PDB file of C-alpha atoms and ligand atoms in Angstrom:
ATOM      1  CA  UNK A   2      29.204  -5.842  45.865  1.00  0.00           C
ATOM      2  CA  UNK A   3      25.572  -4.852  46.001  1.00  0.00           C
ATOM      3  CA  UNK A   4      26.529  -1.313  46.861  1.00  0.00           C
ATOM      4  CA  UNK A   5      28.908  -0.967  43.945  1.00  0.00           C
ATOM      5  CA  UNK A   6      26.258  -2.192  41.597  1.00  0.00           C
ATOM      6  CA  UNK A   7      23.738   0.256  42.978  1.00  0.00           C
ATOM      7  CA  UNK A   8      26.297   3.022  42.651  1.00  0.00           C
ATOM      8  CA  UNK A   9      27.102   2.056  39.073  1.00  0.00           C
ATOM      9  CA  UNK A  10      23.452   2.017  38.231  1.00  0.00           C
ATOM     10  CA  UNK A  11      22.901   5.419  39.772  1.00  0.00           C
ATOM     11  CA  UNK A  12      25.854   6.768  37.814  1.00  0.00           C
ATOM     12  CA  UNK A  13      24.526   5.365  34.582  1.00  0.00           C
ATOM     13  CA  UNK A  14      21.084   6.740  35.291  1.00  0.00           C
ATOM     14  CA  UNK A  15      22.360  10.219  36.060  1.00  0.00           C
ATOM     15  CA  UNK A  16      24.519  10.138  32.956  1.00  0.00           C
ATOM     16  CA  UNK A  17      21.457   9.230  30.997  1.00  0.00           C
ATOM     17  CA  UNK A  18      19.627  12.143  32.544  1.00  0.00           C
ATOM     18  CA  UNK A  19      22.462  14.497  31.792  1.00  0.00           C
ATOM     19  CA  UNK A  20      22.581  13.488  28.160  1.00  0.00           C
ATOM     20  CA  UNK A  21      18.876  14.154  28.049  1.00  0.00           C
ATOM     21  CA  UNK A  22      19.405  17.850  28.739  1.00  0.00           C
ATOM     22  CA  UNK A  23      22.000  18.207  26.052  1.00  0.00           C
ATOM     23  CA  UNK A  24      24.771  19.609  28.262  1.00  0.00           C
ATOM     24  CA  UNK A  25      26.927  16.574  28.461  1.00  0.00           C
ATOM     25  CA  UNK A  26      30.027  16.943  26.363  1.00  0.00           C
ATOM     26  CA  UNK A  27      31.573  13.471  26.561  1.00  0.00           C
ATOM     27  CA  UNK A  28      30.429  10.864  24.118  1.00  0.00           C
ATOM     28  CA  UNK A  29      31.556   7.361  24.655  1.00  0.00           C
ATOM     29  CA  UNK A  30      33.053   5.979  21.456  1.00  0.00           C
ATOM     30  CA  UNK A  31      31.676   2.571  22.239  1.00  0.00           C
ATOM     31  CA  UNK A  32      28.186   3.841  22.908  1.00  0.00           C
ATOM     32  CA  UNK A  33      25.523   2.618  20.565  1.00  0.00           C
ATOM     33  CA  UNK A  34      24.793   4.774  17.553  1.00  0.00           C
ATOM     34  CA  UNK A  35      21.755   6.930  18.235  1.00  0.00           C
ATOM     35  CA  UNK A  36      18.523   5.296  17.141  1.00  0.00           C
ATOM     36  CA  UNK A  37      17.767   6.201  13.561  1.00  0.00           C
ATOM     37  CA  UNK A  38      15.012   8.651  12.929  1.00  0.00           C
ATOM     38  CA  UNK A  39      11.860   6.935  11.733  1.00  0.00           C
ATOM     39  CA  UNK A  40      10.216   7.270   8.375  1.00  0.00           C
ATOM     40  CA  UNK A  41       6.599   6.215   8.691  1.00  0.00           C
ATOM     41  CA  UNK A  42       4.798   4.756   5.706  1.00  0.00           C
ATOM     42  CA  UNK A  43       1.063   4.182   5.734  1.00  0.00           C
ATOM     43  CA  UNK A  44      -0.424   1.293   3.794  1.00  0.00           C
ATOM     44  CA  UNK A  45      -3.232  -1.227   3.704  1.00  0.00           C
ATOM     45  CA  UNK A  46      -1.540  -4.607   3.512  1.00  0.00           C
ATOM     46  CA  UNK A  47      -4.431  -6.403   1.838  1.00  0.00           C
ATOM     47  CA  UNK A  48      -3.301  -5.821  -1.711  1.00  0.00           C
ATOM     48  CA  UNK A  49      -0.925  -8.444  -3.102  1.00  0.00           C
ATOM     49  CA  UNK A  50       1.522  -8.190  -4.834  1.00  0.00           C
ATOM     50  CA  UNK A  51       1.978  -4.569  -3.668  1.00  0.00           C
ATOM     51  CA  UNK A  52       1.541  -5.096   0.065  1.00  0.00           C
ATOM     52  CA  UNK A  53       0.513  -8.067   2.110  1.00  0.00           C
ATOM     53  CA  UNK A  54       1.261  -9.805   5.382  1.00  0.00           C
ATOM     54  CA  UNK A  55       3.635 -12.673   4.655  1.00  0.00           C
ATOM     55  CA  UNK A  56       2.141 -16.115   5.324  1.00  0.00           C
ATOM     56  CA  UNK A  57       5.302 -17.101   7.155  1.00  0.00           C
ATOM     57  CA  UNK A  58       5.061 -13.990   9.296  1.00  0.00           C
ATOM     58  CA  UNK A  59       8.461 -12.928   7.957  1.00  0.00           C
ATOM     59  CA  UNK A  60       8.305 -10.223   5.335  1.00  0.00           C
ATOM     60  CA  UNK A  61      11.002  -7.835   4.158  1.00  0.00           C
ATOM     61  CA  UNK A  62       9.978  -5.331   6.859  1.00  0.00           C
ATOM     62  CA  UNK A  63       8.580  -7.139   9.882  1.00  0.00           C
ATOM     63  CA  UNK A  64       5.630  -9.206   8.698  1.00  0.00           C
ATOM     64  CA  UNK A  65       5.069  -6.999   5.651  1.00  0.00           C
ATOM     65  CA  UNK A  66       6.100  -7.786   2.113  1.00  0.00           C
ATOM     66  CA  UNK A  67       5.439  -6.686  -1.461  1.00  0.00           C
ATOM     67  CA  UNK A  68       6.507  -4.269  -4.187  1.00  0.00           C
ATOM     68  CA  UNK A  69       5.489  -1.144  -2.250  1.00  0.00           C
ATOM     69  CA  UNK A  70       7.262  -2.306   0.899  1.00  0.00           C
ATOM     70  CA  UNK A  71      10.448  -2.846  -1.120  1.00  0.00           C
ATOM     71  CA  UNK A  72      10.178   0.628  -2.654  1.00  0.00           C
ATOM     72  CA  UNK A  73       9.619   2.166   0.792  1.00  0.00           C
ATOM     73  CA  UNK A  74      12.661   0.372   2.133  1.00  0.00           C
ATOM     74  CA  UNK A  75      14.756   1.983  -0.585  1.00  0.00           C
ATOM     75  CA  UNK A  76      13.311   5.406   0.204  1.00  0.00           C
ATOM     76  CA  UNK A  77      14.110   4.992   3.907  1.00  0.00           C
ATOM     77  CA  UNK A  78      17.639   3.813   3.116  1.00  0.00           C
ATOM     78  CA  UNK A  79      18.278   6.779   0.888  1.00  0.00           C
ATOM     79  CA  UNK A  80      17.182   9.133   3.673  1.00  0.00           C
ATOM     80  CA  UNK A  81      19.177   7.218   6.308  1.00  0.00           C
ATOM     81  CA  UNK A  82      16.017   6.547   8.288  1.00  0.00           C
ATOM     82  CA  UNK A  83      14.404   3.505   9.789  1.00  0.00           C
ATOM     83  CA  UNK A  84      11.212   2.448   8.036  1.00  0.00           C
ATOM     84  CA  UNK A  85       8.101   1.929  10.123  1.00  0.00           C
ATOM     85  CA  UNK A  86       4.972   0.430   8.566  1.00  0.00           C
ATOM     86  CA  UNK A  87       1.556   1.651   9.715  1.00  0.00           C
ATOM     87  CA  UNK A  88      -1.036  -0.793   8.444  1.00  0.00           C
ATOM     88  CA  UNK A  89      -4.550   0.650   8.325  1.00  0.00           C
ATOM     89  CA  UNK A  90      -7.809   0.768   6.379  1.00  0.00           C
ATOM     90  CA  UNK A  91      -7.278   1.952   2.812  1.00  0.00           C
ATOM     91  CA  UNK A  92      -9.924   4.598   3.379  1.00  0.00           C
ATOM     92  CA  UNK A  93      -7.905   6.181   6.197  1.00  0.00           C
ATOM     93  CA  UNK A  94      -4.674   6.666   4.257  1.00  0.00           C
ATOM     94  CA  UNK A  95      -5.264  10.082   2.709  1.00  0.00           C
ATOM     95  CA  UNK A  96      -6.366  11.586   6.044  1.00  0.00           C
ATOM     96  CA  UNK A  97      -3.286  10.101   7.741  1.00  0.00           C
ATOM     97  CA  UNK A  98      -1.022  11.775   5.205  1.00  0.00           C
ATOM     98  CA  UNK A  99      -2.841  15.064   5.675  1.00  0.00           C
ATOM     99  CA  UNK A 100      -2.639  14.937   9.473  1.00  0.00           C
ATOM    100  CA  UNK A 101       1.012  13.859   9.490  1.00  0.00           C
ATOM    101  CA  UNK A 102       0.261  10.550  11.210  1.00  0.00           C
ATOM    102  CA  UNK A 103       2.362   9.001   8.434  1.00  0.00           C
ATOM    103  CA  UNK A 104       5.086  10.590   6.279  1.00  0.00           C
ATOM    104  CA  UNK A 105       3.704   9.057   3.106  1.00  0.00           C
ATOM    105  CA  UNK A 106       1.192   6.483   1.932  1.00  0.00           C
ATOM    106  CA  UNK A 107       2.087   3.809  -0.580  1.00  0.00           C
ATOM    107  CA  UNK A 108      -0.668   1.349  -1.326  1.00  0.00           C
ATOM    108  CA  UNK A 109      -0.992   0.704  -5.036  1.00  0.00           C
ATOM    109  CA  UNK A 110      -2.807   4.010  -4.902  1.00  0.00           C
ATOM    110  CA  UNK A 111      -4.194   5.340  -8.153  1.00  0.00           C
ATOM    111  CA  UNK A 112      -3.655   9.023  -8.853  1.00  0.00           C
ATOM    112  CA  UNK A 113      -7.073  10.665  -9.191  1.00  0.00           C
ATOM    113  CA  UNK A 114      -8.151  14.278  -9.541  1.00  0.00           C
ATOM    114  CA  UNK A 115     -10.157  13.970  -6.351  1.00  0.00           C
ATOM    115  CA  UNK A 116      -7.223  12.673  -4.302  1.00  0.00           C
ATOM    116  CA  UNK A 117      -4.989  15.371  -5.753  1.00  0.00           C
ATOM    117  CA  UNK A 118      -7.132  17.922  -3.932  1.00  0.00           C
ATOM    118  CA  UNK A 119      -5.979  16.452  -0.627  1.00  0.00           C
ATOM    119  CA  UNK A 120      -2.409  15.207  -1.110  1.00  0.00           C
ATOM    120  CA  UNK A 121       0.635  15.585  -3.325  1.00  0.00           C
ATOM    121  CA  UNK A 122       1.601  12.628  -5.494  1.00  0.00           C
ATOM    122  CA  UNK A 123       5.068  11.427  -6.430  1.00  0.00           C
ATOM    123  CA  UNK A 124       5.883  10.431  -9.989  1.00  0.00           C
ATOM    124  CA  UNK A 125       4.016   7.282 -10.980  1.00  0.00           C
ATOM    125  CA  UNK A 126       5.646   3.854 -10.748  1.00  0.00           C
ATOM    126  CA  UNK A 127       3.104   1.333 -12.048  1.00  0.00           C
ATOM    127  CA  UNK A 128       0.260   1.171 -14.554  1.00  0.00           C
ATOM    128  CA  UNK A 129      -2.803  -0.976 -13.941  1.00  0.00           C
ATOM    129  CA  UNK A 130      -6.458  -1.174 -14.897  1.00  0.00           C
ATOM    130  CA  UNK A 131      -9.545  -2.763 -13.424  1.00  0.00           C
ATOM    131  CA  UNK A 132     -10.384  -6.397 -14.185  1.00  0.00           C
ATOM    132  CA  UNK A 133     -13.454  -8.517 -13.488  1.00  0.00           C
ATOM    133  CA  UNK A 134     -13.010 -11.653 -11.373  1.00  0.00           C
ATOM    134  CA  UNK A 135     -15.626 -14.356 -12.056  1.00  0.00           C
ATOM    135  CA  UNK A 136     -16.179 -18.086 -11.510  1.00  0.00           C
ATOM    136  CA  UNK A 137     -14.194 -20.279 -13.932  1.00  0.00           C
ATOM    137  CA  UNK A 138     -17.370 -21.544 -15.632  1.00  0.00           C
ATOM    138  CA  UNK A 139     -19.011 -18.132 -15.955  1.00  0.00           C
ATOM    139  CA  UNK A 140     -19.999 -17.550 -19.579  1.00  0.00           C
ATOM    140  CA  UNK A 141     -22.265 -14.522 -19.357  1.00  0.00           C
ATOM    141  CA  UNK A 142     -19.782 -11.934 -18.197  1.00  0.00           C
ATOM    142  CA  UNK A 143     -17.430 -11.178 -21.061  1.00  0.00           C
ATOM    143  CA  UNK A 144     -17.100  -7.400 -20.718  1.00  0.00           C
ATOM    144  CA  UNK A 145     -17.893  -4.591 -18.294  1.00  0.00           C
ATOM    145  CA  UNK A 146     -21.301  -3.851 -19.831  1.00  0.00           C
ATOM    146  CA  UNK A 147     -22.437  -7.396 -19.002  1.00  0.00           C
ATOM    147  CA  UNK A 148     -22.304  -6.453 -15.322  1.00  0.00           C
ATOM    148  CA  UNK A 149     -25.329  -4.250 -15.911  1.00  0.00           C
ATOM    149  CA  UNK A 150     -27.444  -7.308 -16.736  1.00  0.00           C
ATOM    150  CA  UNK A 151     -28.712  -7.860 -13.235  1.00  0.00           C
ATOM    151  CA  UNK A 152     -25.338  -9.068 -11.933  1.00  0.00           C
ATOM    152  CA  UNK A 153     -24.191  -8.796  -8.329  1.00  0.00           C
ATOM    153  CA  UNK A 154     -20.818  -7.094  -8.111  1.00  0.00           C
ATOM    154  CA  UNK A 155     -18.334  -6.882  -5.263  1.00  0.00           C
ATOM    155  CA  UNK A 156     -15.948  -3.961  -4.765  1.00  0.00           C
ATOM    156  CA  UNK A 157     -13.671  -2.762  -2.004  1.00  0.00           C
ATOM    157  CA  UNK A 158     -14.866   0.320  -0.182  1.00  0.00           C
ATOM    158  CA  UNK A 159     -13.038   3.407  -1.390  1.00  0.00           C
ATOM    159  CA  UNK A 160     -11.019   1.716  -4.146  1.00  0.00           C
ATOM    160  CA  UNK A 161     -11.197   3.170  -7.650  1.00  0.00           C
ATOM    161  CA  UNK A 162     -13.111   0.005  -8.613  1.00  0.00           C
ATOM    162  CA  UNK A 163     -15.883   1.133  -6.264  1.00  0.00           C
ATOM    163  CA  UNK A 164     -16.191   4.490  -8.043  1.00  0.00           C
ATOM    164  CA  UNK A 165     -16.136   2.824 -11.473  1.00  0.00           C
ATOM    165  CA  UNK A 166     -18.867   0.324 -10.602  1.00  0.00           C
ATOM    166  CA  UNK A 167     -20.971   2.944  -8.851  1.00  0.00           C
ATOM    167  CA  UNK A 168     -20.497   6.077 -10.962  1.00  0.00           C
ATOM    168  CA  UNK A 169     -19.345   4.919 -14.405  1.00  0.00           C
ATOM    169  CA  UNK A 170     -21.172   1.617 -14.816  1.00  0.00           C
ATOM    170  CA  UNK A 171     -24.023   2.778 -12.573  1.00  0.00           C
ATOM    171  CA  UNK A 172     -24.697  -0.645 -11.139  1.00  0.00           C
ATOM    172  CA  UNK A 173     -27.741  -0.228  -8.862  1.00  0.00           C
ATOM    173  CA  UNK A 174     -26.926   0.014  -5.151  1.00  0.00           C
ATOM    174  CA  UNK A 175     -28.767  -3.183  -4.219  1.00  0.00           C
ATOM    175  CA  UNK A 176     -26.537  -5.142  -6.606  1.00  0.00           C
ATOM    176  CA  UNK A 177     -23.263  -3.882  -5.162  1.00  0.00           C
ATOM    177  CA  UNK A 178     -21.519  -5.484  -2.203  1.00  0.00           C
ATOM    178  CA  UNK A 179     -18.888  -3.271  -0.595  1.00  0.00           C
ATOM    179  CA  UNK A 180     -16.300  -5.032   1.554  1.00  0.00           C
ATOM    180  CA  UNK A 181     -13.122  -3.836   3.203  1.00  0.00           C
ATOM    181  CA  UNK A 182     -10.695  -6.337   1.655  1.00  0.00           C
ATOM    182  CA  UNK A 183     -10.416  -7.697  -1.884  1.00  0.00           C
ATOM    183  CA  UNK A 184     -10.101 -11.252  -0.614  1.00  0.00           C
ATOM    184  CA  UNK A 185     -13.524 -11.011   1.084  1.00  0.00           C
ATOM    185  CA  UNK A 186     -15.243 -10.118  -2.193  1.00  0.00           C
ATOM    186  CA  UNK A 187     -13.337 -12.822  -4.081  1.00  0.00           C
ATOM    187  CA  UNK A 188     -14.422 -15.426  -1.505  1.00  0.00           C
ATOM    188  CA  UNK A 189     -18.057 -14.534  -2.240  1.00  0.00           C
ATOM    189  CA  UNK A 190     -17.536 -15.252  -5.935  1.00  0.00           C
ATOM    190  CA  UNK A 191     -15.950 -18.545  -4.975  1.00  0.00           C
ATOM    191  CA  UNK A 192     -18.954 -19.386  -2.776  1.00  0.00           C
ATOM    192  CA  UNK A 193     -21.339 -18.503  -5.581  1.00  0.00           C
ATOM    193  CA  UNK A 194     -22.847 -15.602  -3.631  1.00  0.00           C
ATOM    194  CA  UNK A 195     -21.578 -12.896  -5.995  1.00  0.00           C
ATOM    195  CA  UNK A 196     -21.300 -12.895  -9.784  1.00  0.00           C
ATOM    196  CA  UNK A 197     -18.198 -10.747 -10.054  1.00  0.00           C
ATOM    197  CA  UNK A 198     -15.607  -8.548  -8.382  1.00  0.00           C
ATOM    198  CA  UNK A 199     -14.119  -5.446  -9.970  1.00  0.00           C
ATOM    199  CA  UNK A 200     -10.603  -4.798  -8.723  1.00  0.00           C
ATOM    200  CA  UNK A 201      -7.116  -3.703  -9.897  1.00  0.00           C
ATOM    201  CA  UNK A 202      -5.450  -6.026 -12.414  1.00  0.00           C
ATOM    202  CA  UNK A 203      -2.359  -7.308 -10.620  1.00  0.00           C
ATOM    203  CA  UNK A 204      -4.295  -7.898  -7.402  1.00  0.00           C
ATOM    204  CA  UNK A 205      -7.272  -9.414  -9.242  1.00  0.00           C
ATOM    205  CA  UNK A 206      -4.995 -11.805 -11.092  1.00  0.00           C
ATOM    206  CA  UNK A 207      -3.202 -12.800  -7.869  1.00  0.00           C
ATOM    207  CA  UNK A 208      -6.450 -13.355  -5.939  1.00  0.00           C
ATOM    208  CA  UNK A 209      -8.123 -15.210  -8.832  1.00  0.00           C
ATOM    209  CA  UNK A 210      -5.162 -17.544  -9.156  1.00  0.00           C
ATOM    210  CA  UNK A 211      -5.118 -18.307  -5.430  1.00  0.00           C
ATOM    211  CA  UNK A 212      -8.840 -19.083  -5.466  1.00  0.00           C
ATOM    212  CA  UNK A 213      -9.287 -20.920  -8.751  1.00  0.00           C
ATOM    213  CA  UNK A 214     -11.261 -18.121 -10.404  1.00  0.00           C
ATOM    214  CA  UNK A 215     -10.846 -16.401 -13.760  1.00  0.00           C
ATOM    215  CA  UNK A 216     -10.280 -12.893 -14.997  1.00  0.00           C
ATOM    216  CA  UNK A 217     -12.237 -10.957 -17.620  1.00  0.00           C
ATOM    217  CA  UNK A 218     -10.510  -7.911 -19.102  1.00  0.00           C
ATOM    218  CA  UNK A 219     -12.132  -4.949 -20.807  1.00  0.00           C
ATOM    219  CA  UNK A 220      -9.512  -2.415 -21.823  1.00  0.00           C
ATOM    220  CA  UNK A 221     -12.114  -0.277 -23.584  1.00  0.00           C
ATOM    221  CA  UNK A 222     -14.281   0.199 -20.524  1.00  0.00           C
ATOM    222  CA  UNK A 223     -11.517   0.368 -17.940  1.00  0.00           C
ATOM    223  CA  UNK A 224      -8.988   3.156 -18.364  1.00  0.00           C
ATOM    224  CA  UNK A 225      -5.357   2.808 -17.389  1.00  0.00           C
ATOM    225  CA  UNK A 226      -4.657   3.802 -13.783  1.00  0.00           C
ATOM    226  CA  UNK A 227      -1.304   4.975 -12.524  1.00  0.00           C
ATOM    227  CA  UNK A 228       0.006   4.262  -9.062  1.00  0.00           C
ATOM    228  CA  UNK A 229       1.954   6.851  -7.089  1.00  0.00           C
ATOM    229  CA  UNK A 230       2.964   7.662  -3.529  1.00  0.00           C
ATOM    230  CA  UNK A 231       0.840  10.143  -1.563  1.00  0.00           C
ATOM    231  CA  UNK A 232       2.724  12.775   0.442  1.00  0.00           C
ATOM    232  CA  UNK A 233       1.629  15.744   2.500  1.00  0.00           C
ATOM    233  CA  UNK A 234       1.238  18.817   0.290  1.00  0.00           C
ATOM    234  CA  UNK A 235       3.516  20.815   2.596  1.00  0.00           C
ATOM    235  CA  UNK A 236       6.381  18.354   2.326  1.00  0.00           C
ATOM    236  CA  UNK A 237       7.864  19.209  -1.070  1.00  0.00           C
ATOM    237  CA  UNK A 238      11.263  18.052   0.172  1.00  0.00           C
ATOM    238  CA  UNK A 239       9.982  14.518   0.632  1.00  0.00           C
ATOM    239  CA  UNK A 240       8.236  14.588  -2.753  1.00  0.00           C
ATOM    240  CA  UNK A 241      11.582  15.419  -4.352  1.00  0.00           C
ATOM    241  CA  UNK A 242      13.515  12.833  -2.364  1.00  0.00           C
ATOM    242  CA  UNK A 243      10.987  10.128  -3.256  1.00  0.00           C
ATOM    243  CA  UNK A 244      10.967  11.083  -6.935  1.00  0.00           C
ATOM    244  CA  UNK A 245      14.740  10.768  -6.973  1.00  0.00           C
ATOM    245  CA  UNK A 246      14.605   7.237  -5.604  1.00  0.00           C
ATOM    246  CA  UNK A 247      11.799   6.259  -7.998  1.00  0.00           C
ATOM    247  CA  UNK A 248      13.765   7.637 -10.964  1.00  0.00           C
ATOM    248  CA  UNK A 249      16.813   5.607  -9.931  1.00  0.00           C
ATOM    249  CA  UNK A 250      14.762   2.459  -9.469  1.00  0.00           C
ATOM    250  CA  UNK A 251      13.120   2.856 -12.862  1.00  0.00           C
ATOM    251  CA  UNK A 252      16.404   3.537 -14.577  1.00  0.00           C
ATOM    252  CA  UNK A 253      18.396   0.691 -13.088  1.00  0.00           C
ATOM    253  CA  UNK A 254      15.596  -1.825 -13.592  1.00  0.00           C
ATOM    254  CA  UNK A 255      14.822  -2.355  -9.902  1.00  0.00           C
ATOM    255  CA  UNK A 256      11.104  -1.630 -10.349  1.00  0.00           C
ATOM    256  CA  UNK A 257      10.897  -4.145 -13.203  1.00  0.00           C
ATOM    257  CA  UNK A 258      12.721  -6.700 -11.089  1.00  0.00           C
ATOM    258  CA  UNK A 259      10.264  -6.190  -8.253  1.00  0.00           C
ATOM    259  CA  UNK A 260       7.314  -6.608 -10.628  1.00  0.00           C
ATOM    260  CA  UNK A 261       8.772  -9.894 -11.849  1.00  0.00           C
ATOM    261  CA  UNK A 262       9.651 -11.069  -8.360  1.00  0.00           C
ATOM    262  CA  UNK A 263       6.222 -10.410  -6.882  1.00  0.00           C
ATOM    263  CA  UNK A 264       3.973 -10.792  -9.912  1.00  0.00           C
ATOM    264  CA  UNK A 265       5.572 -14.005 -11.061  1.00  0.00           C
TER     265      UNK A 265
HETATM  266  N1  LIG B 302      -5.684   1.328  -7.010  1.00  0.00           N
HETATM  267  C1  LIG B 302      -6.868   1.333  -6.204  1.00  0.00           C
HETATM  268  C2  LIG B 302      -7.106   2.701  -5.620  1.00  0.00           C
HETATM  269  O1  LIG B 302      -6.218   3.498  -5.596  1.00  0.00           O
HETATM  270  C3  LIG B 302      -6.848   0.301  -5.099  1.00  0.00           C
HETATM  271  C4  LIG B 302      -5.703   0.409  -4.152  1.00  0.00           C
HETATM  272  C5  LIG B 302      -5.840  -0.506  -2.953  1.00  0.00           C
HETATM  273  N2  LIG B 302      -4.627  -0.574  -2.211  1.00  0.00           N
HETATM  274  C6  LIG B 302      -4.438  -1.221  -1.028  1.00  0.00           C
HETATM  275  N3  LIG B 302      -3.248  -1.264  -0.534  1.00  0.00           N
HETATM  276  N4  LIG B 302      -5.433  -1.764  -0.392  1.00  0.00           N
HETATM  277  O2  LIG B 302      -8.168   3.014  -5.171  1.00  0.00           O
END
């Protein structure tokens, strides 16, 4: 009995080895379908409703959930590949696309001239702008210019909000707190340690709601920002494939449905 088992195992192993060198001609009908090729998306899952780790631990792809994860799932399906999520610092995404560590980055990423130097962008799929998150009883911040009146402002390192606060509004360095997650800055407003946070609208609204804070808008000061998917400049094929999926999802209302589902 033992011997037969050992023999069977050896046979299986050698078969496995044979198939590894590509010479084996027999394929067992019942054999499992070959593992699907992976499509690797890079993101920073600290940005609800676009990408976040589900509280329950069960998202739509592993623990991950959100509008961008749903879009990526559709892209992977259309290419017949298995989606793998690489969660990392937002600041590392562009370099990961350039080095090929990920096939694309989707992270509520605003198209900017500077980023266009480094990566290719898909067509855009969402429009946002910056908002100011403040304490519910705050009466002295009513527009972006008010932030210049000696206010302490939180931003997330490397987000467009960081550039706007630093370069456009020119808030002095000692008044700016740079953190690596939006929620960390919002917590400081909640604790009374910061006057305001400048962050993207949908995320700002979601975080303010969760933490009992309020939003101040200033459409004059904050320009519209468009989100797109970042892809390696050499991979025009993937740019085209992604644009096709995005066009379909815009046309058949899927993107709108996702916005409703996740934005509430
Ligand atoms: N839209 C902003 C930017 O492109 C913030 C994006 C943050 N995204 C994230 N997944 N953490 O800079």
